[in-house]
PDB file of C-alpha atoms and ligand atoms in Angstrom:
ATOM      1  CA  UNK A 419      68.545  -9.361 -58.076  1.00  0.00           C
ATOM      2  CA  UNK A 420      66.725 -12.359 -59.640  1.00  0.00           C
ATOM      3  CA  UNK A 421      64.230 -13.480 -56.897  1.00  0.00           C
ATOM      4  CA  UNK A 422      63.326 -12.633 -53.935  1.00  0.00           C
ATOM      5  CA  UNK A 423      62.067 -15.124 -50.955  1.00  0.00           C
ATOM      6  CA  UNK A 424      58.643 -15.168 -48.888  1.00  0.00           C
ATOM      7  CA  UNK A 425      58.729 -12.437 -46.348  1.00  0.00           C
ATOM      8  CA  UNK A 426      61.858 -10.210 -48.388  1.00  0.00           C
ATOM      9  CA  UNK A 427      60.226  -6.726 -47.942  1.00  0.00           C
ATOM     10  CA  UNK A 428      63.457  -4.789 -48.774  1.00  0.00           C
ATOM     11  CA  UNK A 429      63.837  -5.614 -52.445  1.00  0.00           C
ATOM     12  CA  UNK A 430      62.008  -6.644 -55.420  1.00  0.00           C
ATOM     13  CA  UNK A 431      63.505  -8.777 -58.398  1.00  0.00           C
ATOM     14  CA  UNK A 432      65.659  -6.344 -60.801  1.00  0.00           C
ATOM     15  CA  UNK A 433      66.931  -4.119 -58.457  1.00  0.00           C
ATOM     16  CA  UNK A 434      70.760  -3.461 -58.562  1.00  0.00           C
ATOM     17  CA  UNK A 435      72.122  -5.070 -55.584  1.00  0.00           C
ATOM     18  CA  UNK A 436      75.618  -6.335 -54.188  1.00  0.00           C
ATOM     19  CA  UNK A 437      75.811  -8.918 -51.032  1.00  0.00           C
ATOM     20  CA  UNK A 438      77.930 -10.211 -48.457  1.00  0.00           C
ATOM     21  CA  UNK A 439      77.813 -13.628 -49.241  1.00  0.00           C
ATOM     22  CA  UNK A 440      78.541 -16.468 -46.967  1.00  0.00           C
ATOM     23  CA  UNK A 441      80.442 -18.333 -49.912  1.00  0.00           C
ATOM     24  CA  UNK A 442      79.702 -19.639 -53.226  1.00  0.00           C
ATOM     25  CA  UNK A 443      80.849 -16.274 -54.874  1.00  0.00           C
ATOM     26  CA  UNK A 444      81.447 -18.217 -58.391  1.00  0.00           C
ATOM     27  CA  UNK A 445      78.469 -19.597 -58.879  1.00  0.00           C
ATOM     28  CA  UNK A 446      76.105 -18.208 -61.461  1.00  0.00           C
ATOM     29  CA  UNK A 447      73.287 -18.088 -59.366  1.00  0.00           C
ATOM     30  CA  UNK A 448      73.515 -17.474 -55.030  1.00  0.00           C
ATOM     31  CA  UNK A 449      71.102 -17.399 -52.610  1.00  0.00           C
ATOM     32  CA  UNK A 450      71.639 -14.660 -49.713  1.00  0.00           C
ATOM     33  CA  UNK A 451      70.079 -13.451 -46.352  1.00  0.00           C
ATOM     34  CA  UNK A 452      67.964 -10.128 -47.152  1.00  0.00           C
ATOM     35  CA  UNK A 453      70.357  -8.287 -44.024  1.00  0.00           C
ATOM     36  CA  UNK A 454      73.123  -8.841 -46.195  1.00  0.00           C
ATOM     37  CA  UNK A 455      72.111  -7.366 -49.558  1.00  0.00           C
ATOM     38  CA  UNK A 456      72.977  -3.856 -50.441  1.00  0.00           C
ATOM     39  CA  UNK A 457      72.052  -1.271 -53.258  1.00  0.00           C
ATOM     40  CA  UNK A 458      74.679  -0.394 -56.130  1.00  0.00           C
ATOM     41  CA  UNK A 459      75.685   2.892 -54.663  1.00  0.00           C
ATOM     42  CA  UNK A 460      74.706   5.894 -56.770  1.00  0.00           C
ATOM     43  CA  UNK A 461      77.246   6.269 -59.717  1.00  0.00           C
ATOM     44  CA  UNK A 462      79.110   3.056 -59.309  1.00  0.00           C
ATOM     45  CA  UNK A 463      79.140   0.482 -62.207  1.00  0.00           C
ATOM     46  CA  UNK A 464      77.181  -2.702 -61.541  1.00  0.00           C
ATOM     47  CA  UNK A 465      80.271  -4.953 -61.750  1.00  0.00           C
ATOM     48  CA  UNK A 466      82.585  -2.281 -60.248  1.00  0.00           C
ATOM     49  CA  UNK A 467      80.153  -2.670 -57.470  1.00  0.00           C
ATOM     50  CA  UNK A 468      81.005  -6.556 -56.562  1.00  0.00           C
ATOM     51  CA  UNK A 469      84.072  -5.194 -55.408  1.00  0.00           C
ATOM     52  CA  UNK A 470      82.474  -3.151 -52.314  1.00  0.00           C
ATOM     53  CA  UNK A 471      80.674  -5.051 -50.113  1.00  0.00           C
ATOM     54  CA  UNK A 472      83.414  -7.350 -48.490  1.00  0.00           C
ATOM     55  CA  UNK A 473      86.232  -4.962 -48.658  1.00  0.00           C
ATOM     56  CA  UNK A 474      83.940  -2.658 -47.337  1.00  0.00           C
ATOM     57  CA  UNK A 475      82.430  -4.598 -44.267  1.00  0.00           C
ATOM     58  CA  UNK A 476      85.816  -5.383 -43.119  1.00  0.00           C
ATOM     59  CA  UNK A 477      87.231  -2.332 -43.220  1.00  0.00           C
ATOM     60  CA  UNK A 478      84.653  -0.399 -41.561  1.00  0.00           C
ATOM     61  CA  UNK A 479      83.892  -3.131 -38.838  1.00  0.00           C
ATOM     62  CA  UNK A 480      87.738  -3.047 -38.831  1.00  0.00           C
ATOM     63  CA  UNK A 481      88.815   0.088 -38.394  1.00  0.00           C
ATOM     64  CA  UNK A 482      85.931   1.821 -36.568  1.00  0.00           C
ATOM     65  CA  UNK A 483      83.943  -1.089 -34.396  1.00  0.00           C
ATOM     66  CA  UNK A 484      87.185  -2.698 -33.235  1.00  0.00           C
ATOM     67  CA  UNK A 485      90.122  -0.221 -33.613  1.00  0.00           C
ATOM     68  CA  UNK A 486      87.931   2.844 -32.769  1.00  0.00           C
ATOM     69  CA  UNK A 487      89.677   4.879 -35.377  1.00  0.00           C
ATOM     70  CA  UNK A 488      88.758   8.542 -34.994  1.00  0.00           C
ATOM     71  CA  UNK A 489      89.507  11.705 -36.939  1.00  0.00           C
ATOM     72  CA  UNK A 490      92.951  13.259 -36.331  1.00  0.00           C
ATOM     73  CA  UNK A 491      94.669   9.860 -35.414  1.00  0.00           C
ATOM     74  CA  UNK A 492      97.036   7.936 -37.203  1.00  0.00           C
ATOM     75  CA  UNK A 493      96.354   4.565 -39.010  1.00  0.00           C
ATOM     76  CA  UNK A 494      99.023   2.505 -40.430  1.00  0.00           C
ATOM     77  CA  UNK A 495      97.239  -0.185 -43.037  1.00  0.00           C
ATOM     78  CA  UNK A 496      99.419  -2.533 -44.303  1.00  0.00           C
ATOM     79  CA  UNK A 497      98.988  -4.122 -47.884  1.00  0.00           C
ATOM     80  CA  UNK A 498      97.811  -0.600 -48.813  1.00  0.00           C
ATOM     81  CA  UNK A 499      97.983  -1.936 -52.628  1.00  0.00           C
ATOM     82  CA  UNK A 500      95.666  -4.772 -51.876  1.00  0.00           C
ATOM     83  CA  UNK A 501      91.675  -4.937 -52.391  1.00  0.00           C
ATOM     84  CA  UNK A 502      91.362  -4.728 -48.828  1.00  0.00           C
ATOM     85  CA  UNK A 503      94.015  -2.036 -48.236  1.00  0.00           C
ATOM     86  CA  UNK A 504      93.020   0.412 -51.322  1.00  0.00           C
ATOM     87  CA  UNK A 505      89.575   0.850 -49.756  1.00  0.00           C
ATOM     88  CA  UNK A 506      91.071   1.201 -45.804  1.00  0.00           C
ATOM     89  CA  UNK A 507      93.310   3.719 -46.893  1.00  0.00           C
ATOM     90  CA  UNK A 508      90.043   5.955 -48.445  1.00  0.00           C
ATOM     91  CA  UNK A 509      87.902   5.450 -45.832  1.00  0.00           C
ATOM     92  CA  UNK A 510      90.819   6.425 -43.470  1.00  0.00           C
ATOM     93  CA  UNK A 511      91.311   9.571 -45.425  1.00  0.00           C
ATOM     94  CA  UNK A 512      87.429   9.985 -45.231  1.00  0.00           C
ATOM     95  CA  UNK A 513      87.083   9.691 -41.544  1.00  0.00           C
ATOM     96  CA  UNK A 514      89.799  12.426 -41.215  1.00  0.00           C
ATOM     97  CA  UNK A 515      92.363   9.829 -40.158  1.00  0.00           C
ATOM     98  CA  UNK A 516      96.199  10.232 -41.008  1.00  0.00           C
ATOM     99  CA  UNK A 517      97.022   7.142 -43.250  1.00  0.00           C
ATOM    100  CA  UNK A 518     100.123   5.240 -42.834  1.00  0.00           C
ATOM    101  CA  UNK A 519     100.545   2.318 -45.420  1.00  0.00           C
ATOM    102  CA  UNK A 520     102.917   0.004 -46.936  1.00  0.00           C
ATOM    103  CA  UNK A 521     103.225  -1.486 -50.312  1.00  0.00           C
ATOM    104  CA  UNK A 522     105.742  -3.044 -52.189  1.00  0.00           C
ATOM    105  CA  UNK A 523     107.944  -0.860 -54.643  1.00  0.00           C
ATOM    106  CA  UNK A 524     107.751   2.545 -55.665  1.00  0.00           C
ATOM    107  CA  UNK A 525     104.903   2.319 -58.448  1.00  0.00           C
ATOM    108  CA  UNK A 526     102.957   0.441 -55.787  1.00  0.00           C
ATOM    109  CA  UNK A 527     103.347   3.054 -52.937  1.00  0.00           C
ATOM    110  CA  UNK A 528     103.147   6.057 -55.082  1.00  0.00           C
ATOM    111  CA  UNK A 529      99.394   4.899 -56.214  1.00  0.00           C
ATOM    112  CA  UNK A 530      98.297   4.543 -52.147  1.00  0.00           C
ATOM    113  CA  UNK A 531      99.682   8.092 -52.121  1.00  0.00           C
ATOM    114  CA  UNK A 532      96.992   8.928 -54.870  1.00  0.00           C
ATOM    115  CA  UNK A 533      94.328   7.255 -53.062  1.00  0.00           C
ATOM    116  CA  UNK A 534      94.984   9.095 -49.878  1.00  0.00           C
ATOM    117  CA  UNK A 535      97.523   8.216 -48.059  1.00  0.00           C
ATOM    118  CA  UNK A 536      99.794  10.696 -46.115  1.00  0.00           C
ATOM    119  CA  UNK A 537     102.953   8.166 -45.894  1.00  0.00           C
ATOM    120  CA  UNK A 538     103.462   5.362 -48.082  1.00  0.00           C
ATOM    121  CA  UNK A 539     105.892   2.837 -47.008  1.00  0.00           C
ATOM    122  CA  UNK A 540     107.989   0.575 -49.525  1.00  0.00           C
ATOM    123  CA  UNK A 541     108.660  -2.525 -47.698  1.00  0.00           C
ATOM    124  CA  UNK A 542     110.975  -4.044 -49.813  1.00  0.00           C
ATOM    125  CA  UNK A 543     112.942  -0.885 -48.917  1.00  0.00           C
ATOM    126  CA  UNK A 544     112.244   0.413 -45.357  1.00  0.00           C
ATOM    127  CA  UNK A 545     111.367  -0.114 -41.767  1.00  0.00           C
ATOM    128  CA  UNK A 546     108.003   0.134 -41.422  1.00  0.00           C
ATOM    129  CA  UNK A 547     108.241   0.775 -37.761  1.00  0.00           C
ATOM    130  CA  UNK A 548     110.799   3.535 -38.019  1.00  0.00           C
ATOM    131  CA  UNK A 549     108.884   5.331 -40.692  1.00  0.00           C
ATOM    132  CA  UNK A 550     105.657   5.489 -38.862  1.00  0.00           C
ATOM    133  CA  UNK A 551     107.756   6.535 -36.068  1.00  0.00           C
ATOM    134  CA  UNK A 552     109.215   9.443 -38.017  1.00  0.00           C
ATOM    135  CA  UNK A 553     105.852  10.405 -39.486  1.00  0.00           C
ATOM    136  CA  UNK A 554     104.570  10.633 -35.612  1.00  0.00           C
ATOM    137  CA  UNK A 555     107.396  12.320 -33.949  1.00  0.00           C
ATOM    138  CA  UNK A 556     108.237   9.041 -32.089  1.00  0.00           C
ATOM    139  CA  UNK A 557     104.143   8.570 -31.068  1.00  0.00           C
ATOM    140  CA  UNK A 558     103.478   5.536 -33.215  1.00  0.00           C
ATOM    141  CA  UNK A 559     100.140   4.638 -35.013  1.00  0.00           C
ATOM    142  CA  UNK A 560      97.038   4.807 -32.960  1.00  0.00           C
ATOM    143  CA  UNK A 561      95.921   1.952 -35.137  1.00  0.00           C
ATOM    144  CA  UNK A 562      97.603  -0.880 -37.306  1.00  0.00           C
ATOM    145  CA  UNK A 563      94.858  -2.507 -39.672  1.00  0.00           C
ATOM    146  CA  UNK A 564      97.390  -5.808 -40.189  1.00  0.00           C
ATOM    147  CA  UNK A 565      96.867  -8.569 -42.557  1.00  0.00           C
ATOM    148  CA  UNK A 566     100.698 -10.078 -42.184  1.00  0.00           C
ATOM    149  CA  UNK A 567      99.715 -11.870 -39.193  1.00  0.00           C
ATOM    150  CA  UNK A 568     102.734 -13.795 -37.262  1.00  0.00           C
ATOM    151  CA  UNK A 569     105.896 -12.621 -39.092  1.00  0.00           C
ATOM    152  CA  UNK A 570     104.811  -9.070 -38.604  1.00  0.00           C
ATOM    153  CA  UNK A 571     103.531  -9.490 -34.911  1.00  0.00           C
ATOM    154  CA  UNK A 572     106.203  -7.920 -32.664  1.00  0.00           C
ATOM    155  CA  UNK A 573     106.870  -5.256 -35.316  1.00  0.00           C
ATOM    156  CA  UNK A 574     103.309  -4.288 -35.265  1.00  0.00           C
ATOM    157  CA  UNK A 575     102.770  -4.036 -31.750  1.00  0.00           C
ATOM    158  CA  UNK A 576     106.326  -1.683 -31.700  1.00  0.00           C
ATOM    159  CA  UNK A 577     104.883   0.295 -34.014  1.00  0.00           C
ATOM    160  CA  UNK A 578     101.843   1.441 -31.810  1.00  0.00           C
ATOM    161  CA  UNK A 579     101.245   4.508 -29.881  1.00  0.00           C
ATOM    162  CA  UNK A 580     100.148   4.438 -26.433  1.00  0.00           C
ATOM    163  CA  UNK A 581      96.978   3.131 -26.265  1.00  0.00           C
ATOM    164  CA  UNK A 582      96.446   1.808 -30.165  1.00  0.00           C
ATOM    165  CA  UNK A 583      94.918  -0.702 -31.448  1.00  0.00           C
ATOM    166  CA  UNK A 584      96.355  -3.376 -33.468  1.00  0.00           C
ATOM    167  CA  UNK A 585      93.747  -4.922 -35.374  1.00  0.00           C
ATOM    168  CA  UNK A 586      94.706  -8.636 -37.174  1.00  0.00           C
ATOM    169  CA  UNK A 587      92.748  -9.730 -40.078  1.00  0.00           C
ATOM    170  CA  UNK A 588      95.021 -11.828 -42.161  1.00  0.00           C
ATOM    171  CA  UNK A 589      97.866 -14.234 -41.569  1.00  0.00           C
ATOM    172  CA  UNK A 590     100.373 -13.647 -44.974  1.00  0.00           C
ATOM    173  CA  UNK A 591     103.095 -13.720 -42.849  1.00  0.00           C
ATOM    174  CA  UNK A 592     101.924 -16.702 -40.812  1.00  0.00           C
ATOM    175  CA  UNK A 593      99.800 -18.044 -37.892  1.00  0.00           C
ATOM    176  CA  UNK A 594     102.726 -17.474 -35.599  1.00  0.00           C
ATOM    177  CA  UNK A 595     104.495 -14.774 -34.111  1.00  0.00           C
ATOM    178  CA  UNK A 596     106.616 -13.899 -31.166  1.00  0.00           C
ATOM    179  CA  UNK A 597     105.303 -10.976 -29.075  1.00  0.00           C
ATOM    180  CA  UNK A 598     107.523  -9.026 -26.527  1.00  0.00           C
ATOM    181  CA  UNK A 599     105.103  -8.759 -24.131  1.00  0.00           C
ATOM    182  CA  UNK A 600     106.343  -5.756 -22.165  1.00  0.00           C
ATOM    183  CA  UNK A 601     106.282  -3.471 -25.518  1.00  0.00           C
ATOM    184  CA  UNK A 602     102.935  -4.318 -25.420  1.00  0.00           C
ATOM    185  CA  UNK A 603     102.468  -3.198 -21.681  1.00  0.00           C
ATOM    186  CA  UNK A 604     104.519  -0.367 -22.254  1.00  0.00           C
ATOM    187  CA  UNK A 605     101.865   1.161 -24.636  1.00  0.00           C
ATOM    188  CA  UNK A 606      98.739  -0.034 -23.047  1.00  0.00           C
ATOM    189  CA  UNK A 607      97.810  -1.816 -26.077  1.00  0.00           C
ATOM    190  CA  UNK A 608      95.762  -4.121 -27.649  1.00  0.00           C
ATOM    191  CA  UNK A 609      96.024  -6.571 -29.869  1.00  0.00           C
ATOM    192  CA  UNK A 610      92.669  -8.153 -31.586  1.00  0.00           C
ATOM    193  CA  UNK A 611      91.683 -10.421 -34.440  1.00  0.00           C
ATOM    194  CA  UNK A 612      88.455 -11.064 -36.386  1.00  0.00           C
ATOM    195  CA  UNK A 613      87.423 -13.221 -39.210  1.00  0.00           C
ATOM    196  CA  UNK A 614      84.233 -11.407 -41.109  1.00  0.00           C
ATOM    197  CA  UNK A 615      83.023 -14.970 -42.934  1.00  0.00           C
ATOM    198  CA  UNK A 616      82.282 -16.772 -39.309  1.00  0.00           C
ATOM    199  CA  UNK A 617      80.246 -13.722 -37.667  1.00  0.00           C
ATOM    200  CA  UNK A 618      76.929 -14.409 -36.356  1.00  0.00           C
ATOM    201  CA  UNK A 619      74.233 -13.714 -38.890  1.00  0.00           C
ATOM    202  CA  UNK A 620      72.475 -10.832 -36.405  1.00  0.00           C
ATOM    203  CA  UNK A 621      76.504  -9.343 -36.212  1.00  0.00           C
ATOM    204  CA  UNK A 622      76.805  -9.454 -40.115  1.00  0.00           C
ATOM    205  CA  UNK A 623      73.435  -7.988 -40.440  1.00  0.00           C
ATOM    206  CA  UNK A 624      74.528  -5.058 -37.965  1.00  0.00           C
ATOM    207  CA  UNK A 625      77.946  -4.544 -39.903  1.00  0.00           C
ATOM    208  CA  UNK A 626      76.046  -4.462 -43.201  1.00  0.00           C
ATOM    209  CA  UNK A 627      73.607  -2.119 -41.975  1.00  0.00           C
ATOM    210  CA  UNK A 628      76.492   0.172 -40.577  1.00  0.00           C
ATOM    211  CA  UNK A 629      78.357  -0.079 -44.033  1.00  0.00           C
ATOM    212  CA  UNK A 630      75.307   1.026 -45.811  1.00  0.00           C
ATOM    213  CA  UNK A 631      74.570   3.864 -43.384  1.00  0.00           C
ATOM    214  CA  UNK A 632      78.687   5.343 -43.011  1.00  0.00           C
ATOM    215  CA  UNK A 633      80.539   3.929 -46.313  1.00  0.00           C
ATOM    216  CA  UNK A 634      77.830   4.081 -49.171  1.00  0.00           C
ATOM    217  CA  UNK A 635      77.551   8.034 -48.986  1.00  0.00           C
ATOM    218  CA  UNK A 636      81.252   8.254 -49.162  1.00  0.00           C
ATOM    219  CA  UNK A 637      81.072   5.850 -52.306  1.00  0.00           C
ATOM    220  CA  UNK A 638      78.108   7.953 -54.117  1.00  0.00           C
ATOM    221  CA  UNK A 639      79.592  11.564 -53.168  1.00  0.00           C
ATOM    222  CA  UNK A 640      83.048   9.781 -54.708  1.00  0.00           C
ATOM    223  CA  UNK A 641      85.581   9.738 -51.691  1.00  0.00           C
ATOM    224  CA  UNK A 642      85.583   6.488 -52.064  1.00  0.00           C
ATOM    225  CA  UNK A 643      85.761   4.194 -55.179  1.00  0.00           C
ATOM    226  CA  UNK A 644      86.411   0.911 -55.631  1.00  0.00           C
ATOM    227  CA  UNK A 645      89.860   0.416 -57.251  1.00  0.00           C
ATOM    228  CA  UNK A 646      89.633  -2.566 -59.846  1.00  0.00           C
ATOM    229  CA  UNK A 647      92.756  -4.007 -61.337  1.00  0.00           C
ATOM    230  CA  UNK A 648      91.091  -6.094 -64.136  1.00  0.00           C
ATOM    231  CA  UNK A 649      87.672  -8.164 -65.112  1.00  0.00           C
ATOM    232  CA  UNK A 650      88.546 -11.393 -65.944  1.00  0.00           C
ATOM    233  CA  UNK A 651      86.285 -13.581 -67.774  1.00  0.00           C
ATOM    234  CA  UNK A 652      84.863 -16.296 -65.847  1.00  0.00           C
ATOM    235  CA  UNK A 653      86.283 -19.052 -68.381  1.00  0.00           C
ATOM    236  CA  UNK A 654      89.931 -18.069 -67.431  1.00  0.00           C
ATOM    237  CA  UNK A 655      89.239 -17.925 -63.837  1.00  0.00           C
ATOM    238  CA  UNK A 656      92.554 -19.266 -63.355  1.00  0.00           C
ATOM    239  CA  UNK A 657      94.470 -16.447 -64.722  1.00  0.00           C
ATOM    240  CA  UNK A 658      92.824 -14.198 -62.648  1.00  0.00           C
ATOM    241  CA  UNK A 659      94.052 -16.108 -59.809  1.00  0.00           C
ATOM    242  CA  UNK A 660      97.547 -16.240 -60.988  1.00  0.00           C
ATOM    243  CA  UNK A 661      97.275 -12.533 -61.787  1.00  0.00           C
ATOM    244  CA  UNK A 662      96.082 -12.248 -57.961  1.00  0.00           C
ATOM    245  CA  UNK A 663      99.537 -14.711 -56.616  1.00  0.00           C
ATOM    246  CA  UNK A 664     101.660 -12.616 -59.108  1.00  0.00           C
ATOM    247  CA  UNK A 665     101.635  -9.723 -57.021  1.00  0.00           C
ATOM    248  CA  UNK A 666     101.263  -7.591 -59.701  1.00  0.00           C
ATOM    249  CA  UNK A 667      97.523  -6.575 -59.188  1.00  0.00           C
ATOM    250  CA  UNK A 668      96.781  -3.317 -57.345  1.00  0.00           C
ATOM    251  CA  UNK A 669      93.230  -3.513 -56.233  1.00  0.00           C
ATOM    252  CA  UNK A 670      90.590  -6.069 -56.718  1.00  0.00           C
ATOM    253  CA  UNK A 671      90.524  -8.510 -59.623  1.00  0.00           C
ATOM    254  CA  UNK A 672      86.781  -9.056 -60.593  1.00  0.00           C
ATOM    255  CA  UNK A 673      85.644 -12.299 -62.037  1.00  0.00           C
ATOM    256  CA  UNK A 674      82.679 -11.528 -65.106  1.00  0.00           C
ATOM    257  CA  UNK A 675      80.590 -14.000 -66.962  1.00  0.00           C
TER     258      UNK A 675
HETATM  259  N1  LIG B1415      89.693 -11.293 -41.339  1.00  0.00           N
HETATM  260  C1  LIG B1415      88.979 -10.753 -42.321  1.00  0.00           C
HETATM  261  O1  LIG B1415      87.228 -10.612 -41.889  1.00  0.00           O
HETATM  262  C2  LIG B1415      89.364 -10.571 -43.298  1.00  0.00           C
HETATM  263  C3  LIG B1415      88.171 -10.081 -44.535  1.00  0.00           C
HETATM  264  C4  LIG B1415      88.910 -10.226 -45.989  1.00  0.00           C
HETATM  265  C5  LIG B1415      89.883 -10.339 -45.901  1.00  0.00           C
HETATM  266  N2  LIG B1415      90.620 -10.610 -44.972  1.00  0.00           N
HETATM  267  C6  LIG B1415      92.046 -11.077 -45.366  1.00  0.00           C
HETATM  268  O2  LIG B1415      92.638  -9.585 -45.267  1.00  0.00           O
HETATM  269  C7  LIG B1415      94.163  -9.990 -46.563  1.00  0.00           C
HETATM  270  C8  LIG B1415      93.894  -9.000 -47.809  1.00  0.00           C
HETATM  271  O3  LIG B1415      93.427  -9.322 -48.572  1.00  0.00           O
HETATM  272  P1  LIG B1415      93.414  -8.469 -49.618  1.00  0.00           P
HETATM  273  O4  LIG B1415      91.861  -8.929 -50.566  1.00  0.00           O
HETATM  274  O5  LIG B1415      93.776  -7.459 -49.795  1.00  0.00           O
HETATM  275  O6  LIG B1415      94.071  -9.303 -50.727  1.00  0.00           O
HETATM  276  P2  LIG B1415      95.111  -8.970 -51.812  1.00  0.00           P
HETATM  277  O7  LIG B1415      94.010  -8.150 -52.932  1.00  0.00           O
HETATM  278  O8  LIG B1415      95.969  -9.938 -52.235  1.00  0.00           O
HETATM  279  O9  LIG B1415      96.287  -7.769 -51.280  1.00  0.00           O
HETATM  280  C9  LIG B1415      97.008  -8.014 -50.195  1.00  0.00           C
HETATM  281  C10 LIG B1415      98.422  -7.327 -50.128  1.00  0.00           C
HETATM  282  O10 LIG B1415      99.136  -7.443 -49.675  1.00  0.00           O
HETATM  283  C11 LIG B1415     100.809  -7.401 -49.839  1.00  0.00           C
HETATM  284  N3  LIG B1415     101.443  -8.361 -49.756  1.00  0.00           N
HETATM  285  C12 LIG B1415     100.830  -9.650 -49.709  1.00  0.00           C
HETATM  286  N4  LIG B1415     102.039 -10.870 -48.926  1.00  0.00           N
HETATM  287  C13 LIG B1415     102.638  -9.839 -48.342  1.00  0.00           C
HETATM  288  C14 LIG B1415     104.152 -10.067 -47.636  1.00  0.00           C
HETATM  289  N5  LIG B1415     104.332 -11.493 -47.221  1.00  0.00           N
HETATM  290  N6  LIG B1415     104.439  -9.026 -46.841  1.00  0.00           N
HETATM  291  C15 LIG B1415     104.118  -7.596 -47.358  1.00  0.00           C
HETATM  292  N7  LIG B1415     102.843  -7.191 -47.427  1.00  0.00           N
HETATM  293  C16 LIG B1415     102.174  -8.783 -48.765  1.00  0.00           C
HETATM  294  C17 LIG B1415     100.281  -7.261 -51.576  1.00  0.00           C
HETATM  295  O11 LIG B1415     100.763  -5.790 -51.468  1.00  0.00           O
HETATM  296  P3  LIG B1415     102.858  -5.535 -51.981  1.00  0.00           P
HETATM  297  O12 LIG B1415     103.560  -6.517 -52.547  1.00  0.00           O
HETATM  298  O13 LIG B1415     102.529  -3.863 -52.821  1.00  0.00           O
HETATM  299  O14 LIG B1415     103.116  -5.243 -50.537  1.00  0.00           O
HETATM  300  C18 LIG B1415      99.093  -7.448 -51.516  1.00  0.00           C
HETATM  301  O15 LIG B1415      98.753  -6.370 -53.118  1.00  0.00           O
HETATM  302  C19 LIG B1415      94.033 -11.365 -46.536  1.00  0.00           C
HETATM  303  O16 LIG B1415      94.576 -12.104 -45.941  1.00  0.00           O
HETATM  304  C20 LIG B1415      92.429 -11.937 -46.210  1.00  0.00           C
HETATM  305  O17 LIG B1415      92.335 -12.994 -46.129  1.00  0.00           O
HETATM  306  C21 LIG B1415      91.058 -10.519 -44.109  1.00  0.00           C
END
């Protein structure tokens, strides 16, 4: 941290911190509210720590606040190989949930299992609804953390258990989808969507505080770690974008000075 504003009490210049930004993450310097700053967890490299705030706040708020995931329940996490998914697998596991996840190809599914998933479904070859049903003796998932959106809406609802919660956070398969309401009603299911970036300041402050309270200790004791695929110099930012678009990255790609 370079400087602190008037009235900031918790932080001092020189503190090792990360932050949940409103935007502006590609700038050399950025101003951020005191309530959106977090200490670098013990034992985590300062650069790797940059992978934490957005993923941790997204995962905690959606799995626990919105999805109400509890120990012993099954969660299906789409995109288990991505920046959010790699983190979500580890947090769900640490919460005591059974974790099913989807990823593209055998190498990526194997890495999801290494991260703690009980079941990793290769979405190129397998039907995730069938696989989740098989793994849960036909019950389905209590929570689905979804970044696919429209194209997967119907299947995600079919993958829910009775009383299941579908939490949509992304639209990688489009903004619009078709939902058979009878499938939702039969399961007494819930479909919700949230966007971290547009949440009011007080909600962000609460999410950041909850994340520090509940997730930071998991990071500090090594149960959850940032998964960093590559560090790319800022001067080669385009190649970092190309890497993400290539679908080869597993975890986060970090831009470094
Ligand atoms: N709502 C919020 O508050 C919030 C906050 C943060 C992020 N997000 C959203 O969450 C999503 C994931 O973010 P991320 O940082 O984890 O992205 P990421 O690192 O690019 O990972 C996404 C993963 O999804 C899989 N995938 C991509 N397109 C797919 C498709 N069409 N069908 C099936 N799988 C597909 C890919 O893995 P495989 O190829 O291995 O399947 C990829 O690794 C993004 O859409 C982002 O905008 C939302």
